[in-house]
Amino acid sequence: MSQQSTEAPPASAFRAPTHREILTILGGLMLGMFMAALDQTIVATSIRTIGDDLNGLSLQAWVTTAYLLTATISTPLYGKLSDIYGRKPLYMIAISLFVVGSLLSGTSNSMYELAGYRALQGLGAGGLMALAITILGDLVAPRERARYQGYFLAVFGVSSVLGPVVGGFFAGTETILGISGWRWVFLVNVPIGIIALIVISRVLHLPALKKIQHRIDWPGALLLIVTLVPILLVAEQGREWGWDSGYAMTCYAIGVLGLIGFIVAERYAKGDAILPLYLFRNRTFSIGAGANVVIGLGMFGGLATLPLYLQIVKGQTPTHAGLTLIPFTLGIMAGSIIAGQTTSRTGRYKALPVFGTVLMAGASVMFSRLQTDTSLNFLFACSIVFGLGLGFTMQPLVLAVQNAVPVRDMGVATSSSLFFRQMGGTLGTAVFLSILFSTVGDNIKAAFSTAVTTPAFQQALADPAVQSDPANAPVLNLVSGSGGTLPSLNDSSFINNLDPRLAKPFLDGFSQSIDTVLLVAACIIAVGIILTALLPELPLRNVSGIQGRMDADAADAAAKTPSAAAGATAVSGVAAIVADRAAVERSDAEPAPSSTSS
C-alpha cells in the first residue's frame, strides 16, 4: 500500500471556530440535509399517487430500495474520499448528483425508470448526511457536539412538516405549469440544490490538514454491490418467484460469494479499505454497527407501511397522511433534544439508546394492533412513543462511535456507522414491503369470506344503486362466482370508488398485513435492546476532530525532526495520541464515568 503525504500546518496555527462561525457553517450543511430530508417525506406521502399513475404500486419497493441501495453503498465511499480530497468538494459533488437525479426522476414514465433515476439520486444522498455529521465532528468536540445536533434535528422537523404538505399538494394537483403535479415532488429539489451549492461554496471553509494519498478500494465497492443487489432482488421478487425457487437460490449464492469476496478484498486493502476491518476490533464500533443495522431494519422497514395504512385503510390524502404523522416528528425532536442536553451536561450516553430501543419496540407492538376502525388518537400516541425512541437512539450511537475511534478514523467510522443504518433500512424496506404485498392477497380473500356472511354486505349486494355502479363491478363479479378475480393492487385507487360496504374487506386485508409487518419489526427492534445494552461507554473527548488530527500530525512531523524544539512539540502531540488510543483500548473494559468530568 503506497501512501503519499503532504505537510499540514502546525497545530498552533489552528484557531477553533467561534459559536457564530460554527452556526454559519451549519447553515450551509443544513441546506443540503434539508433537501435530502424533504425528499424522503415528499416521496413517502406521494408514492401511492405515483405508483397508481405509473401503474405499479406493488413495485414501489424498487423505487425505494434503488435509492437506499446506492445511498448505502456510496456512504462509506464518501467517508474515505473526503479524507483524501477534503470534505467540501465531496459535499458539493453529493449535492450535484442529488440534483441531477431529482431532475431525471421528474421525467420518469415507468416505475422501473423512476427506480433507475432514484438510484442516481441516492448516490448523492449517501454523502449529504454522512459528510454533514463528519464535518460537525471535525469542528466540535464530542462533549459539546450535542448542543449543535438540535440544529440538524430541526431540519428534519421542518422537512417532516413541510414535506407532507408540499408533497400532498403536488400529488393532489393534476398539472402545474403544464407538468403532472407529482413530478414536482422531484423537480422541487433542483432550485433548493442550486441554492445549497452556492451557499456551501461561500461559507464552508475548513482548515487544511495533512492528506494521505490512499488507493481507492474500487474492488471492495464492486463486491459490496455484488453482495447487496442479489439479496435485495430476492427480497423484492421472492413472493413471485418462491423463496426456495431456482432464481432465489441463485441470488442467495451470488450474495454469499459476494460477501466472501468483499471480506477478502477488505483484508487485502487494509487501511485503504472502503470498510476497514480493523475497526471491528473496536468493541464500540462493532456493537454499534450491529445496533445500527437492527434499528435501520425496524425503523425504515416498519414505518414504510404507515403512510399506506393512512392512505389506503383510512382513505386519507397524501397531505393528510403526512400531517397525521407529525406527532412522530415531534417525538423525534423532543427525544433528540433531551438526549443532547443530557449528554452535554453529564457526559453519559449509554442509557439513552437502551431506553430508546425499548420505546421503539413497545411502540411497534402498539402499532401492530391497528385495525380498520382504529382511532387516530391511538395512532398519535404510538407515533410519539416511537419518535421519542428514535430521538434517544440515533445520535448517541453515532456519537459513541466517533468518540471511540482515533480521530484520524473519524470520517470513515462515521460514514461506516451510517452505512450500517442505511443497509438495515434498505433491507428492511424491501423485506417488509415484500411481506406486506405477499400476504395482503390472502388476507383480502379471507376478509371477503367473512364479509359475505354479514347482513351489511348482503344488503350492499342487493342494493340496486350498488349493482348499477360500474365501479363496483369487479367486486360483484368476484363474489357472484361468475369468474371474477381479485382486482390488481398495482393501482389501489379503485378501492376509493367502491361502495364502503364492499370496500371493507380490502381495508381489513391491508390492515392485517400491515399489522404483521409491524409485529415483525417489533421483534427485530427487540434485538437492538440487547445490542445497545452491550455498548461500552467511554469518557467523551474534549477536543474537536480537526484539533485532534492537527495534534497527531504535529506529533508525526516532530518525530521526524530531531531538534529540541520539535521534541517539545512531539511530547505534546504524542501525549494526545496516547490518550486518544488509550480511550479506544479501554472500550472493552472501562466502566462509564461516574461524574460529569471526561
PDB file of N, CA and C in Angstrom, residues 213-265:
ATOM      1  N   GLN A 213      -2.487  10.016   0.614  1.00  0.00           N
ATOM      2  CA  GLN A 213      -2.988   9.560  -0.682  1.00  0.00           C
ATOM      3  C   GLN A 213      -3.242   8.058  -0.643  1.00  0.00           C
ATOM      4  N   HIS A 214      -4.490   7.678  -0.366  1.00  0.00           N
ATOM      5  CA  HIS A 214      -4.872   6.266  -0.313  1.00  0.00           C
ATOM      6  C   HIS A 214      -5.216   5.750  -1.706  1.00  0.00           C
ATOM      7  N   ARG A 215      -5.113   4.442  -1.852  1.00  0.00           N
ATOM      8  CA  ARG A 215      -5.628   3.775  -3.041  1.00  0.00           C
ATOM      9  C   ARG A 215      -7.122   3.563  -2.850  1.00  0.00           C
ATOM     10  N   ILE A 216      -7.931   3.975  -3.832  1.00  0.00           N
ATOM     11  CA  ILE A 216      -9.380   3.840  -3.715  1.00  0.00           C
ATOM     12  C   ILE A 216      -9.751   2.362  -3.836  1.00  0.00           C
ATOM     13  N   ASP A 217     -10.584   1.916  -2.938  1.00  0.00           N
ATOM     14  CA  ASP A 217     -10.946   0.497  -2.871  1.00  0.00           C
ATOM     15  C   ASP A 217     -12.115   0.208  -3.814  1.00  0.00           C
ATOM     16  N   TRP A 218     -11.877   0.307  -5.131  1.00  0.00           N
ATOM     17  CA  TRP A 218     -12.934   0.020  -6.094  1.00  0.00           C
ATOM     18  C   TRP A 218     -13.353  -1.446  -6.068  1.00  0.00           C
ATOM     19  N   PRO A 219     -12.402  -2.409  -5.914  1.00  0.00           N
ATOM     20  CA  PRO A 219     -12.850  -3.813  -5.816  1.00  0.00           C
ATOM     21  C   PRO A 219     -13.821  -4.037  -4.657  1.00  0.00           C
ATOM     22  N   GLY A 220     -13.541  -3.402  -3.510  1.00  0.00           N
ATOM     23  CA  GLY A 220     -14.441  -3.536  -2.375  1.00  0.00           C
ATOM     24  C   GLY A 220     -15.814  -2.966  -2.660  1.00  0.00           C
ATOM     25  N   ALA A 221     -15.858  -1.800  -3.330  1.00  0.00           N
ATOM     26  CA  ALA A 221     -17.144  -1.196  -3.671  1.00  0.00           C
ATOM     27  C   ALA A 221     -17.937  -2.087  -4.630  1.00  0.00           C
ATOM     28  N   LEU A 222     -17.247  -2.647  -5.639  1.00  0.00           N
ATOM     29  CA  LEU A 222     -17.915  -3.519  -6.603  1.00  0.00           C
ATOM     30  C   LEU A 222     -18.458  -4.774  -5.932  1.00  0.00           C
ATOM     31  N   LEU A 223     -17.647  -5.370  -5.060  1.00  0.00           N
ATOM     32  CA  LEU A 223     -18.084  -6.596  -4.381  1.00  0.00           C
ATOM     33  C   LEU A 223     -19.203  -6.306  -3.385  1.00  0.00           C
ATOM     34  N   LEU A 224     -19.226  -5.112  -2.838  1.00  0.00           N
ATOM     35  CA  LEU A 224     -20.331  -4.736  -1.956  1.00  0.00           C
ATOM     36  C   LEU A 224     -21.640  -4.689  -2.743  1.00  0.00           C
ATOM     37  N   ILE A 225     -21.563  -4.182  -3.972  1.00  0.00           N
ATOM     38  CA  ILE A 225     -22.745  -4.177  -4.837  1.00  0.00           C
ATOM     39  C   ILE A 225     -23.175  -5.606  -5.156  1.00  0.00           C
ATOM     40  N   VAL A 226     -22.191  -6.464  -5.471  1.00  0.00           N
ATOM     41  CA  VAL A 226     -22.494  -7.860  -5.793  1.00  0.00           C
ATOM     42  C   VAL A 226     -23.135  -8.558  -4.592  1.00  0.00           C
ATOM     43  N   THR A 227     -22.790  -8.132  -3.393  1.00  0.00           N
ATOM     44  CA  THR A 227     -23.362  -8.735  -2.188  1.00  0.00           C
ATOM     45  C   THR A 227     -24.797  -8.285  -1.956  1.00  0.00           C
ATOM     46  N   LEU A 228     -25.041  -6.984  -2.076  1.00  0.00           N
ATOM     47  CA  LEU A 228     -26.336  -6.433  -1.669  1.00  0.00           C
ATOM     48  C   LEU A 228     -27.422  -6.559  -2.728  1.00  0.00           C
ATOM     49  N   VAL A 229     -27.073  -6.364  -4.001  1.00  0.00           N
ATOM     50  CA  VAL A 229     -28.102  -6.357  -5.043  1.00  0.00           C
ATOM     51  C   VAL A 229     -28.868  -7.679  -5.123  1.00  0.00           C
ATOM     52  N   PRO A 230     -28.219  -8.854  -5.142  1.00  0.00           N
ATOM     53  CA  PRO A 230     -28.997 -10.104  -5.212  1.00  0.00           C
ATOM     54  C   PRO A 230     -29.905 -10.314  -3.999  1.00  0.00           C
ATOM     55  N   ILE A 231     -29.423  -9.908  -2.822  1.00  0.00           N
ATOM     56  CA  ILE A 231     -30.242 -10.073  -1.618  1.00  0.00           C
ATOM     57  C   ILE A 231     -31.491  -9.198  -1.706  1.00  0.00           C
ATOM     58  N   LEU A 232     -31.315  -7.956  -2.163  1.00  0.00           N
ATOM     59  CA  LEU A 232     -32.470  -7.072  -2.315  1.00  0.00           C
ATOM     60  C   LEU A 232     -33.404  -7.554  -3.422  1.00  0.00           C
ATOM     61  N   LEU A 233     -32.821  -8.119  -4.470  1.00  0.00           N
ATOM     62  CA  LEU A 233     -33.629  -8.615  -5.576  1.00  0.00           C
ATOM     63  C   LEU A 233     -34.538  -9.750  -5.126  1.00  0.00           C
ATOM     64  N   VAL A 234     -33.999 -10.686  -4.364  1.00  0.00           N
ATOM     65  CA  VAL A 234     -34.822 -11.804  -3.902  1.00  0.00           C
ATOM     66  C   VAL A 234     -35.820 -11.331  -2.845  1.00  0.00           C
ATOM     67  N   ALA A 235     -35.438 -10.305  -2.074  1.00  0.00           N
ATOM     68  CA  ALA A 235     -36.380  -9.764  -1.090  1.00  0.00           C
ATOM     69  C   ALA A 235     -37.592  -9.151  -1.777  1.00  0.00           C
ATOM     70  N   GLU A 236     -37.367  -8.519  -2.939  1.00  0.00           N
ATOM     71  CA  GLU A 236     -38.459  -7.893  -3.676  1.00  0.00           C
ATOM     72  C   GLU A 236     -39.264  -8.913  -4.477  1.00  0.00           C
ATOM     73  N   GLN A 237     -38.581  -9.860  -5.116  1.00  0.00           N
ATOM     74  CA  GLN A 237     -39.252 -10.773  -6.036  1.00  0.00           C
ATOM     75  C   GLN A 237     -39.568 -12.138  -5.427  1.00  0.00           C
ATOM     76  N   GLY A 238     -39.143 -12.351  -4.182  1.00  0.00           N
ATOM     77  CA  GLY A 238     -39.310 -13.674  -3.577  1.00  0.00           C
ATOM     78  C   GLY A 238     -40.743 -14.147  -3.535  1.00  0.00           C
ATOM     79  N   ARG A 239     -41.690 -13.243  -3.350  1.00  0.00           N
ATOM     80  CA  ARG A 239     -43.094 -13.652  -3.247  1.00  0.00           C
ATOM     81  C   ARG A 239     -43.629 -14.162  -4.587  1.00  0.00           C
ATOM     82  N   GLU A 240     -43.038 -13.704  -5.694  1.00  0.00           N
ATOM     83  CA  GLU A 240     -43.459 -14.181  -7.004  1.00  0.00           C
ATOM     84  C   GLU A 240     -42.645 -15.389  -7.458  1.00  0.00           C
ATOM     85  N   TRP A 241     -41.344 -15.366  -7.205  1.00  0.00           N
ATOM     86  CA  TRP A 241     -40.505 -16.495  -7.603  1.00  0.00           C
ATOM     87  C   TRP A 241     -40.739 -17.724  -6.738  1.00  0.00           C
ATOM     88  N   GLY A 242     -40.982 -17.457  -5.426  1.00  0.00           N
ATOM     89  CA  GLY A 242     -40.927 -18.519  -4.437  1.00  0.00           C
ATOM     90  C   GLY A 242     -39.592 -18.411  -3.707  1.00  0.00           C
ATOM     91  N   TRP A 243     -39.623 -18.440  -2.382  1.00  0.00           N
ATOM     92  CA  TRP A 243     -38.412 -18.187  -1.604  1.00  0.00           C
ATOM     93  C   TRP A 243     -37.358 -19.286  -1.761  1.00  0.00           C
ATOM     94  N   ASP A 244     -37.772 -20.459  -2.238  1.00  0.00           N
ATOM     95  CA  ASP A 244     -36.818 -21.537  -2.462  1.00  0.00           C
ATOM     96  C   ASP A 244     -36.721 -21.906  -3.942  1.00  0.00           C
ATOM     97  N   SER A 245     -37.109 -20.988  -4.819  1.00  0.00           N
ATOM     98  CA  SER A 245     -37.059 -21.240  -6.253  1.00  0.00           C
ATOM     99  C   SER A 245     -35.612 -21.181  -6.754  1.00  0.00           C
ATOM    100  N   GLY A 246     -35.433 -21.585  -7.999  1.00  0.00           N
ATOM    101  CA  GLY A 246     -34.096 -21.544  -8.586  1.00  0.00           C
ATOM    102  C   GLY A 246     -33.543 -20.134  -8.656  1.00  0.00           C
ATOM    103  N   TYR A 247     -34.395 -19.144  -9.030  1.00  0.00           N
ATOM    104  CA  TYR A 247     -33.942 -17.756  -9.077  1.00  0.00           C
ATOM    105  C   TYR A 247     -33.488 -17.271  -7.695  1.00  0.00           C
ATOM    106  N   ALA A 248     -34.309 -17.591  -6.685  1.00  0.00           N
ATOM    107  CA  ALA A 248     -33.973 -17.149  -5.334  1.00  0.00           C
ATOM    108  C   ALA A 248     -32.676 -17.788  -4.847  1.00  0.00           C
ATOM    109  N   MET A 249     -32.507 -19.092  -5.088  1.00  0.00           N
ATOM    110  CA  MET A 249     -31.294 -19.774  -4.645  1.00  0.00           C
ATOM    111  C   MET A 249     -30.060 -19.220  -5.349  1.00  0.00           C
ATOM    112  N   THR A 250     -30.220 -18.842  -6.614  1.00  0.00           N
ATOM    113  CA  THR A 250     -29.103 -18.232  -7.335  1.00  0.00           C
ATOM    114  C   THR A 250     -28.708 -16.905  -6.707  1.00  0.00           C
ATOM    115  N   CYS A 251     -29.708 -16.101  -6.334  1.00  0.00           N
ATOM    116  CA  CYS A 251     -29.426 -14.817  -5.682  1.00  0.00           C
ATOM    117  C   CYS A 251     -28.735 -15.027  -4.344  1.00  0.00           C
ATOM    118  N   TYR A 252     -29.211 -16.018  -3.559  1.00  0.00           N
ATOM    119  CA  TYR A 252     -28.561 -16.302  -2.287  1.00  0.00           C
ATOM    120  C   TYR A 252     -27.090 -16.642  -2.506  1.00  0.00           C
ATOM    121  N   ALA A 253     -26.823 -17.500  -3.498  1.00  0.00           N
ATOM    122  CA  ALA A 253     -25.451 -17.950  -3.741  1.00  0.00           C
ATOM    123  C   ALA A 253     -24.559 -16.789  -4.167  1.00  0.00           C
ATOM    124  N   ILE A 254     -25.069 -15.944  -5.068  1.00  0.00           N
ATOM    125  CA  ILE A 254     -24.273 -14.799  -5.522  1.00  0.00           C
ATOM    126  C   ILE A 254     -23.996 -13.849  -4.358  1.00  0.00           C
ATOM    127  N   GLY A 255     -25.010 -13.621  -3.506  1.00  0.00           N
ATOM    128  CA  GLY A 255     -24.824 -12.741  -2.365  1.00  0.00           C
ATOM    129  C   GLY A 255     -23.773 -13.252  -1.399  1.00  0.00           C
ATOM    130  N   VAL A 256     -23.792 -14.571  -1.121  1.00  0.00           N
ATOM    131  CA  VAL A 256     -22.808 -15.152  -0.208  1.00  0.00           C
ATOM    132  C   VAL A 256     -21.411 -15.064  -0.810  1.00  0.00           C
ATOM    133  N   LEU A 257     -21.272 -15.392  -2.095  1.00  0.00           N
ATOM    134  CA  LEU A 257     -19.968 -15.300  -2.753  1.00  0.00           C
ATOM    135  C   LEU A 257     -19.474 -13.851  -2.765  1.00  0.00           C
ATOM    136  N   GLY A 258     -20.388 -12.916  -3.005  1.00  0.00           N
ATOM    137  CA  GLY A 258     -20.002 -11.512  -2.972  1.00  0.00           C
ATOM    138  C   GLY A 258     -19.510 -11.090  -1.604  1.00  0.00           C
ATOM    139  N   LEU A 259     -20.168 -11.578  -0.544  1.00  0.00           N
ATOM    140  CA  LEU A 259     -19.757 -11.233   0.817  1.00  0.00           C
ATOM    141  C   LEU A 259     -18.364 -11.789   1.121  1.00  0.00           C
ATOM    142  N   ILE A 260     -18.130 -13.039   0.719  1.00  0.00           N
ATOM    143  CA  ILE A 260     -16.806 -13.636   0.945  1.00  0.00           C
ATOM    144  C   ILE A 260     -15.742 -12.838   0.188  1.00  0.00           C
ATOM    145  N   GLY A 261     -16.046 -12.511  -1.079  1.00  0.00           N
ATOM    146  CA  GLY A 261     -15.101 -11.724  -1.860  1.00  0.00           C
ATOM    147  C   GLY A 261     -14.864 -10.350  -1.259  1.00  0.00           C
ATOM    148  N   PHE A 262     -15.928  -9.747  -0.719  1.00  0.00           N
ATOM    149  CA  PHE A 262     -15.787  -8.423  -0.096  1.00  0.00           C
ATOM    150  C   PHE A 262     -14.860  -8.481   1.107  1.00  0.00           C
ATOM    151  N   ILE A 263     -15.028  -9.487   1.937  1.00  0.00           N
ATOM    152  CA  ILE A 263     -14.162  -9.620   3.124  1.00  0.00           C
ATOM    153  C   ILE A 263     -12.705  -9.812   2.708  1.00  0.00           C
ATOM    154  N   VAL A 264     -12.480 -10.651   1.697  1.00  0.00           N
ATOM    155  CA  VAL A 264     -11.108 -10.868   1.207  1.00  0.00           C
ATOM    156  C   VAL A 264     -10.524  -9.567   0.661  1.00  0.00           C
ATOM    157  N   ALA A 265     -11.331  -8.832  -0.110  1.00  0.00           N
ATOM    158  CA  ALA A 265     -10.855  -7.571  -0.686  1.00  0.00           C
ATOM    159  C   ALA A 265     -10.521  -6.550   0.401  1.00  0.00           C
TER     160      ALA A 265
END
